[in-house]
Each structure stands twice: as structure tokens, then as C-alpha cells.
PDB file of C-alpha atoms in Angstrom:
ATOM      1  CA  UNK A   1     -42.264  96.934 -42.436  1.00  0.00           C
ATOM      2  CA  UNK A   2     -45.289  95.667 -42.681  1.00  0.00           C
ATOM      3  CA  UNK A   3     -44.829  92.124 -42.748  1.00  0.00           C
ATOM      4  CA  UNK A   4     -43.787  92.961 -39.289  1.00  0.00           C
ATOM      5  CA  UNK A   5     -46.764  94.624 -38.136  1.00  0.00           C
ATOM      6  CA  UNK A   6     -48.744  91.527 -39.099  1.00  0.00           C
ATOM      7  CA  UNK A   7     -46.471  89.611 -36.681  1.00  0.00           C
ATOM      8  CA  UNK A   8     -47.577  91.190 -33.895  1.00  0.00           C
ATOM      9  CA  UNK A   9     -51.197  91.900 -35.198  1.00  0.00           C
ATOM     10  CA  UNK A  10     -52.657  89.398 -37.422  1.00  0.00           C
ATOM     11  CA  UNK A  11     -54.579  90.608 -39.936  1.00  0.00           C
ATOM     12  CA  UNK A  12     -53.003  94.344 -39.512  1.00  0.00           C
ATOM     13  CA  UNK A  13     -52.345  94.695 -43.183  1.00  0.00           C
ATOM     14  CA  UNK A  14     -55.543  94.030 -44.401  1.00  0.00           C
ATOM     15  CA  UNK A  15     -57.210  96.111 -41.959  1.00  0.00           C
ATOM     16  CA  UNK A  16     -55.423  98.780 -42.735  1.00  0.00           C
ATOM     17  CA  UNK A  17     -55.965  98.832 -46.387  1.00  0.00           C
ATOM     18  CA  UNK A  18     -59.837  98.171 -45.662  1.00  0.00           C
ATOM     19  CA  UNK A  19     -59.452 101.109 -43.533  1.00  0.00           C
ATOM     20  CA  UNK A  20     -57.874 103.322 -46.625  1.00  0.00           C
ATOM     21  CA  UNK A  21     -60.603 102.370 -49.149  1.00  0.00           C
ATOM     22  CA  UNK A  22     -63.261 103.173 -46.699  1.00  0.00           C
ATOM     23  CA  UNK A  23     -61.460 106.795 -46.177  1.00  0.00           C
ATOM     24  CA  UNK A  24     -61.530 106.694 -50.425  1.00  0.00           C
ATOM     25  CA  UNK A  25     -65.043 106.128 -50.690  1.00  0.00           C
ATOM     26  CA  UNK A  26     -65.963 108.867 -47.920  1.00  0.00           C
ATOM     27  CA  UNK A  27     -63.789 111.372 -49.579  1.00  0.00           C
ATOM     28  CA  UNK A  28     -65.048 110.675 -53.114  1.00  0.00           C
ATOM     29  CA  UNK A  29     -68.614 110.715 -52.017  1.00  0.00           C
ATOM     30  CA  UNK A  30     -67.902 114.113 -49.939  1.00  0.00           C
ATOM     31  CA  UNK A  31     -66.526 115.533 -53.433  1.00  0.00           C
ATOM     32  CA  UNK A  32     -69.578 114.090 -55.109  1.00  0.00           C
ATOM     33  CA  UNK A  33     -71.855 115.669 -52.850  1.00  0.00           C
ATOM     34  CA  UNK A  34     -70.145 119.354 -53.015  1.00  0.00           C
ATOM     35  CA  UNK A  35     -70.215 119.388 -56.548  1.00  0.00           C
ATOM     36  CA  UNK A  36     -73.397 118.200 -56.881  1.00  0.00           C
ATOM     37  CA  UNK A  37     -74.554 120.632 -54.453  1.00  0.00           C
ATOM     38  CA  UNK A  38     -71.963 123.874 -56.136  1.00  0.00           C
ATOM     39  CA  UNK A  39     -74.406 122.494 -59.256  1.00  0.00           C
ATOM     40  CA  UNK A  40     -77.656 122.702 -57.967  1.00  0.00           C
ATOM     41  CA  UNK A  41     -77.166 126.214 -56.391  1.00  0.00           C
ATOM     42  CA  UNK A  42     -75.436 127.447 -59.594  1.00  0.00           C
ATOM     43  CA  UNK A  43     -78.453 126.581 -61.881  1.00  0.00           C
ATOM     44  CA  UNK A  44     -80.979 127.742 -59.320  1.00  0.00           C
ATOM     45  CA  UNK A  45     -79.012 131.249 -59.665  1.00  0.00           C
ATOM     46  CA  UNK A  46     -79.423 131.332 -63.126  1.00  0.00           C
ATOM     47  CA  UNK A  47     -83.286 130.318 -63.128  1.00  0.00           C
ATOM     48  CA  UNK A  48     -83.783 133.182 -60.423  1.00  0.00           C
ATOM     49  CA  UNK A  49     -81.589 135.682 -62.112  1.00  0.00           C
ATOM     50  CA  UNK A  50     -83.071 134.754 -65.731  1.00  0.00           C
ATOM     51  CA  UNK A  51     -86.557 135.086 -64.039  1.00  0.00           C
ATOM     52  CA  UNK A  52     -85.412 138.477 -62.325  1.00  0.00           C
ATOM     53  CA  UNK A  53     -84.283 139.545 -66.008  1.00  0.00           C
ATOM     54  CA  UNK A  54     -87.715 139.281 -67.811  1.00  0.00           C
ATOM     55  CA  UNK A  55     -89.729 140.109 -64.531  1.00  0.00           C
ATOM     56  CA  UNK A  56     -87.937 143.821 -64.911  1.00  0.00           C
ATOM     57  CA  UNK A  57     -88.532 143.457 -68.939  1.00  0.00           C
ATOM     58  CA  UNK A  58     -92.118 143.531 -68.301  1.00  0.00           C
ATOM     59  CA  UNK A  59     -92.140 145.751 -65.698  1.00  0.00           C
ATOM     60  CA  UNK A  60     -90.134 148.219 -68.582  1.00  0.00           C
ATOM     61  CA  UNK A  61     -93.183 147.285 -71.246  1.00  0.00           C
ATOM     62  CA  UNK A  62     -96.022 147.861 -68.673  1.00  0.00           C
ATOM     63  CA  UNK A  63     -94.083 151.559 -68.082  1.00  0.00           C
ATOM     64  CA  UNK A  64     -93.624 152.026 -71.819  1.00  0.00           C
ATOM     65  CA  UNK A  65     -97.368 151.600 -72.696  1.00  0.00           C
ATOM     66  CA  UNK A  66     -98.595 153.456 -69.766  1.00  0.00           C
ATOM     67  CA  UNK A  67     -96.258 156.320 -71.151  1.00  0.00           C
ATOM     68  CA  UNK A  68     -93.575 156.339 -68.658  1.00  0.00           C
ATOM     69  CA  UNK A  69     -90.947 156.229 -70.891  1.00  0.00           C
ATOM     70  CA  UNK A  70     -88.271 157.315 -69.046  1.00  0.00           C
ATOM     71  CA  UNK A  71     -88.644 155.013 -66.488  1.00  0.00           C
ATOM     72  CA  UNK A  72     -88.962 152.309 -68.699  1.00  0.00           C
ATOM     73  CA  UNK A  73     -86.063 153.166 -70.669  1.00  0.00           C
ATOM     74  CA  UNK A  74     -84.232 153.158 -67.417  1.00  0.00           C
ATOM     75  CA  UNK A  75     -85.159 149.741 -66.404  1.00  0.00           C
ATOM     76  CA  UNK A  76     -84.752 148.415 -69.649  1.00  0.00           C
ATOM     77  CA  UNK A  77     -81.329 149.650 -70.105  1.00  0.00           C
ATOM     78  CA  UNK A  78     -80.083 148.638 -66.775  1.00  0.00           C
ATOM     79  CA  UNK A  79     -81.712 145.083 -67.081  1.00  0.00           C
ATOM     80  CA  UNK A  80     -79.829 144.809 -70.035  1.00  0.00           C
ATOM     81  CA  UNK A  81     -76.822 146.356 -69.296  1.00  0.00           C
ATOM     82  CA  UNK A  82     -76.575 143.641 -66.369  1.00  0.00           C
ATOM     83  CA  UNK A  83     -77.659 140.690 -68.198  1.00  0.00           C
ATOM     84  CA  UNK A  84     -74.635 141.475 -70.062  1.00  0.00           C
ATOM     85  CA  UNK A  85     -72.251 142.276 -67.530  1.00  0.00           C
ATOM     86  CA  UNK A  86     -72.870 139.162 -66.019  1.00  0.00           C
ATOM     87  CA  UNK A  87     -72.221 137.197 -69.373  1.00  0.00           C
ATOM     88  CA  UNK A  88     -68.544 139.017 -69.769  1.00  0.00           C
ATOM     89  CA  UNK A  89     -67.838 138.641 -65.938  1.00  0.00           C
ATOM     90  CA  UNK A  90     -69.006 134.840 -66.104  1.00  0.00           C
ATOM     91  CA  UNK A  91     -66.465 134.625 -69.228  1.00  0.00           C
ATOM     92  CA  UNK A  92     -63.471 135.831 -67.919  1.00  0.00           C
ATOM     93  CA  UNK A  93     -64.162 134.090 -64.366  1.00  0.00           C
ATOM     94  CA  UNK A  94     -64.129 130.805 -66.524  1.00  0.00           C
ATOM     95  CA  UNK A  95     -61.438 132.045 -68.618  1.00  0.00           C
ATOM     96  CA  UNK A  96     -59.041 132.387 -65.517  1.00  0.00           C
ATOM     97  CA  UNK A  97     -59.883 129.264 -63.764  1.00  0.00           C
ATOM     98  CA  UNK A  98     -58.985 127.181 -66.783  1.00  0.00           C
ATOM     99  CA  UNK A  99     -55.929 129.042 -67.024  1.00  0.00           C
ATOM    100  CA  UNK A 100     -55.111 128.640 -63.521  1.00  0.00           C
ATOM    101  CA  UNK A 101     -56.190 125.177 -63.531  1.00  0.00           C
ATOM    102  CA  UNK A 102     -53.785 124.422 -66.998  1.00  0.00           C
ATOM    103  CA  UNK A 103     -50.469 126.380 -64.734  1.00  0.00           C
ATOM    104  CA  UNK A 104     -51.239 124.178 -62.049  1.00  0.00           C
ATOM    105  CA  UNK A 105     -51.574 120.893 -63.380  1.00  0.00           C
ATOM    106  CA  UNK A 106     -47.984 122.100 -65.886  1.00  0.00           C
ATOM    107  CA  UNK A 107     -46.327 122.614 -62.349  1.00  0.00           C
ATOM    108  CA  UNK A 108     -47.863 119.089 -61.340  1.00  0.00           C
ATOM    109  CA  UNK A 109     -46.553 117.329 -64.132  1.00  0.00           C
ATOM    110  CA  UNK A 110     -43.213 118.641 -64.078  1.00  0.00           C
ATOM    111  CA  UNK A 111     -43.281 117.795 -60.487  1.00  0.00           C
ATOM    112  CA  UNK A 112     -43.974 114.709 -60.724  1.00  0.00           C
ATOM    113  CA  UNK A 113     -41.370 114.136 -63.931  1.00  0.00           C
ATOM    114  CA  UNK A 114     -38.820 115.334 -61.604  1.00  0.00           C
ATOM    115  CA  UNK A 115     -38.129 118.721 -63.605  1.00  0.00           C
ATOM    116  CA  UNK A 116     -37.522 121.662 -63.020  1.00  0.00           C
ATOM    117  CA  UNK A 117     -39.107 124.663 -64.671  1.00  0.00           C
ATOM    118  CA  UNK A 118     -36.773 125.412 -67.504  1.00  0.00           C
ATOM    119  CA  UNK A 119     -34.235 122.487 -67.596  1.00  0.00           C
ATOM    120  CA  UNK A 120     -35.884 120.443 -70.012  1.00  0.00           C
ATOM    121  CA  UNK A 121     -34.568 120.097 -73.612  1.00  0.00           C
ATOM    122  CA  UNK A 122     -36.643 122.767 -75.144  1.00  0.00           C
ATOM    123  CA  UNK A 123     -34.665 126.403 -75.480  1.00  0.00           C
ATOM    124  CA  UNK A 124     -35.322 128.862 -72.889  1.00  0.00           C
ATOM    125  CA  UNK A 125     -36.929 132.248 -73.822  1.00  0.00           C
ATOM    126  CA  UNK A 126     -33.464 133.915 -73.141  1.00  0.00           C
ATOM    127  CA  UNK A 127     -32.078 131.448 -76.182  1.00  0.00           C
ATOM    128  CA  UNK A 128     -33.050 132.340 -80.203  1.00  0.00           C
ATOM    129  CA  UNK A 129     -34.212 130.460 -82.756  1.00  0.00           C
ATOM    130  CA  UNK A 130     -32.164 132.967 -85.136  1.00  0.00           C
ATOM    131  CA  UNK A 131     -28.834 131.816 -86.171  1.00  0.00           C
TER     132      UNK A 131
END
């Protein structure tokens, strides 16, 4: 099919493959510069929330010592009650997108091995071990 295209328009075929690798190269550097940019933001959201953290810390001491207790037992506990919620939240976000990312990239493999889910050789859950 092609070698008929260049018939009619010499030089078709390698312009259109130049054309492809240039449409590579913008999509990979459009990826780059997303993740790069997902990265940036992501680390200047910890720096602010890390600098948040020990700003209300302080603001707990300077309570404590003035003899504010309460109120400094407040902030305290909420500061740290947040630092930590974040940490578990921030775990089982990352927990769920690797397990979504390992189901999807199963399904991609057996797509692309032609299978379907639960035809290969290995026994189906339905099937025991047991004799």
C-alpha cells in the first residue's frame, strides 16, 4: 500500500514516518513536562505542609509556656493527628494505584497474548487442588 503512495508522491513514505517521529518526540516531551511538573508541585506541597506542621508546633510551645495549655494541647493534638492522617491516606492512595496499575497492565498482557481471562493452563478458582 504504500509502495503505491510513493508512486504518486515521491518521497511519501519517508515523510510520513518523519512526520510520526516528530508526533513521538512531542508526545514524549509533553509526558516529560507533566510529570516533571505533577513533581515539582508534589514536593512544593510537602515543603509547605511540613512547614505548616512545625509553624503550628511552635505556635502549641509558645501557648504551653505562656500557660495556655488547653489551647496548646489542642493545636498540638490536631497538628499531629493530621500529620498522621495524611501519612495513612498518602499510603493507601499509593497502595491502590499500584494495585490498579498491576490489574491493568495483567489485562494488557493477556490482551496482547491473545487470552482470555481464565483460559490459560492454570486451574480456575472453581477447580481444587484436593484429589
Amino acid at each position: 500500500m504504500l509502495a503505491e503512495y510513493e508512486q504518486v508522491w515521491p518521497g511519501f513514505t519517508q515523510n510520513l514516518f518523519e512526520m510520526v517521529r516528530q508526533q513521538e518526540n512531542h508526545r514524549q516531551h509533553l509526558e516529560k513536562v507533566t510529570v516533571e511538573g505533577n513533581n515539582r508541585r508534589a514536593s512544593q506541597g510537602l515543603w509547605i505542609g511540613a512547614a505548616l506542621a512545625v509553624l503550628f508546633l511552635i505556635a502549641a510551645f509558645v501557648l504551653g509556656l505562656r500557660g495556655d495549655t488547653a489551647a496548646a494541647s489542642v493545636i498540638a493534638g490536631v497538628d499531629i493527628v493530621g500529620l498522621a492522617t495524611v501519612f495513612v491516606v498518602g499510603r493507601r492512595e499509593q497502595r491502590e494505584e499500584r494495585q490498579a496499575k498491576a490489574k491493568l497492565m495483567s489485562e494488557q498482557v493477556t490482551q496482547s497474548t491473545g487470552q482470555e481471562s481464565g483460559g490459560g493452563d492454570a486451574p480456575s478458582e472453581t477447580q481444587s487442588s484436593e484429589p
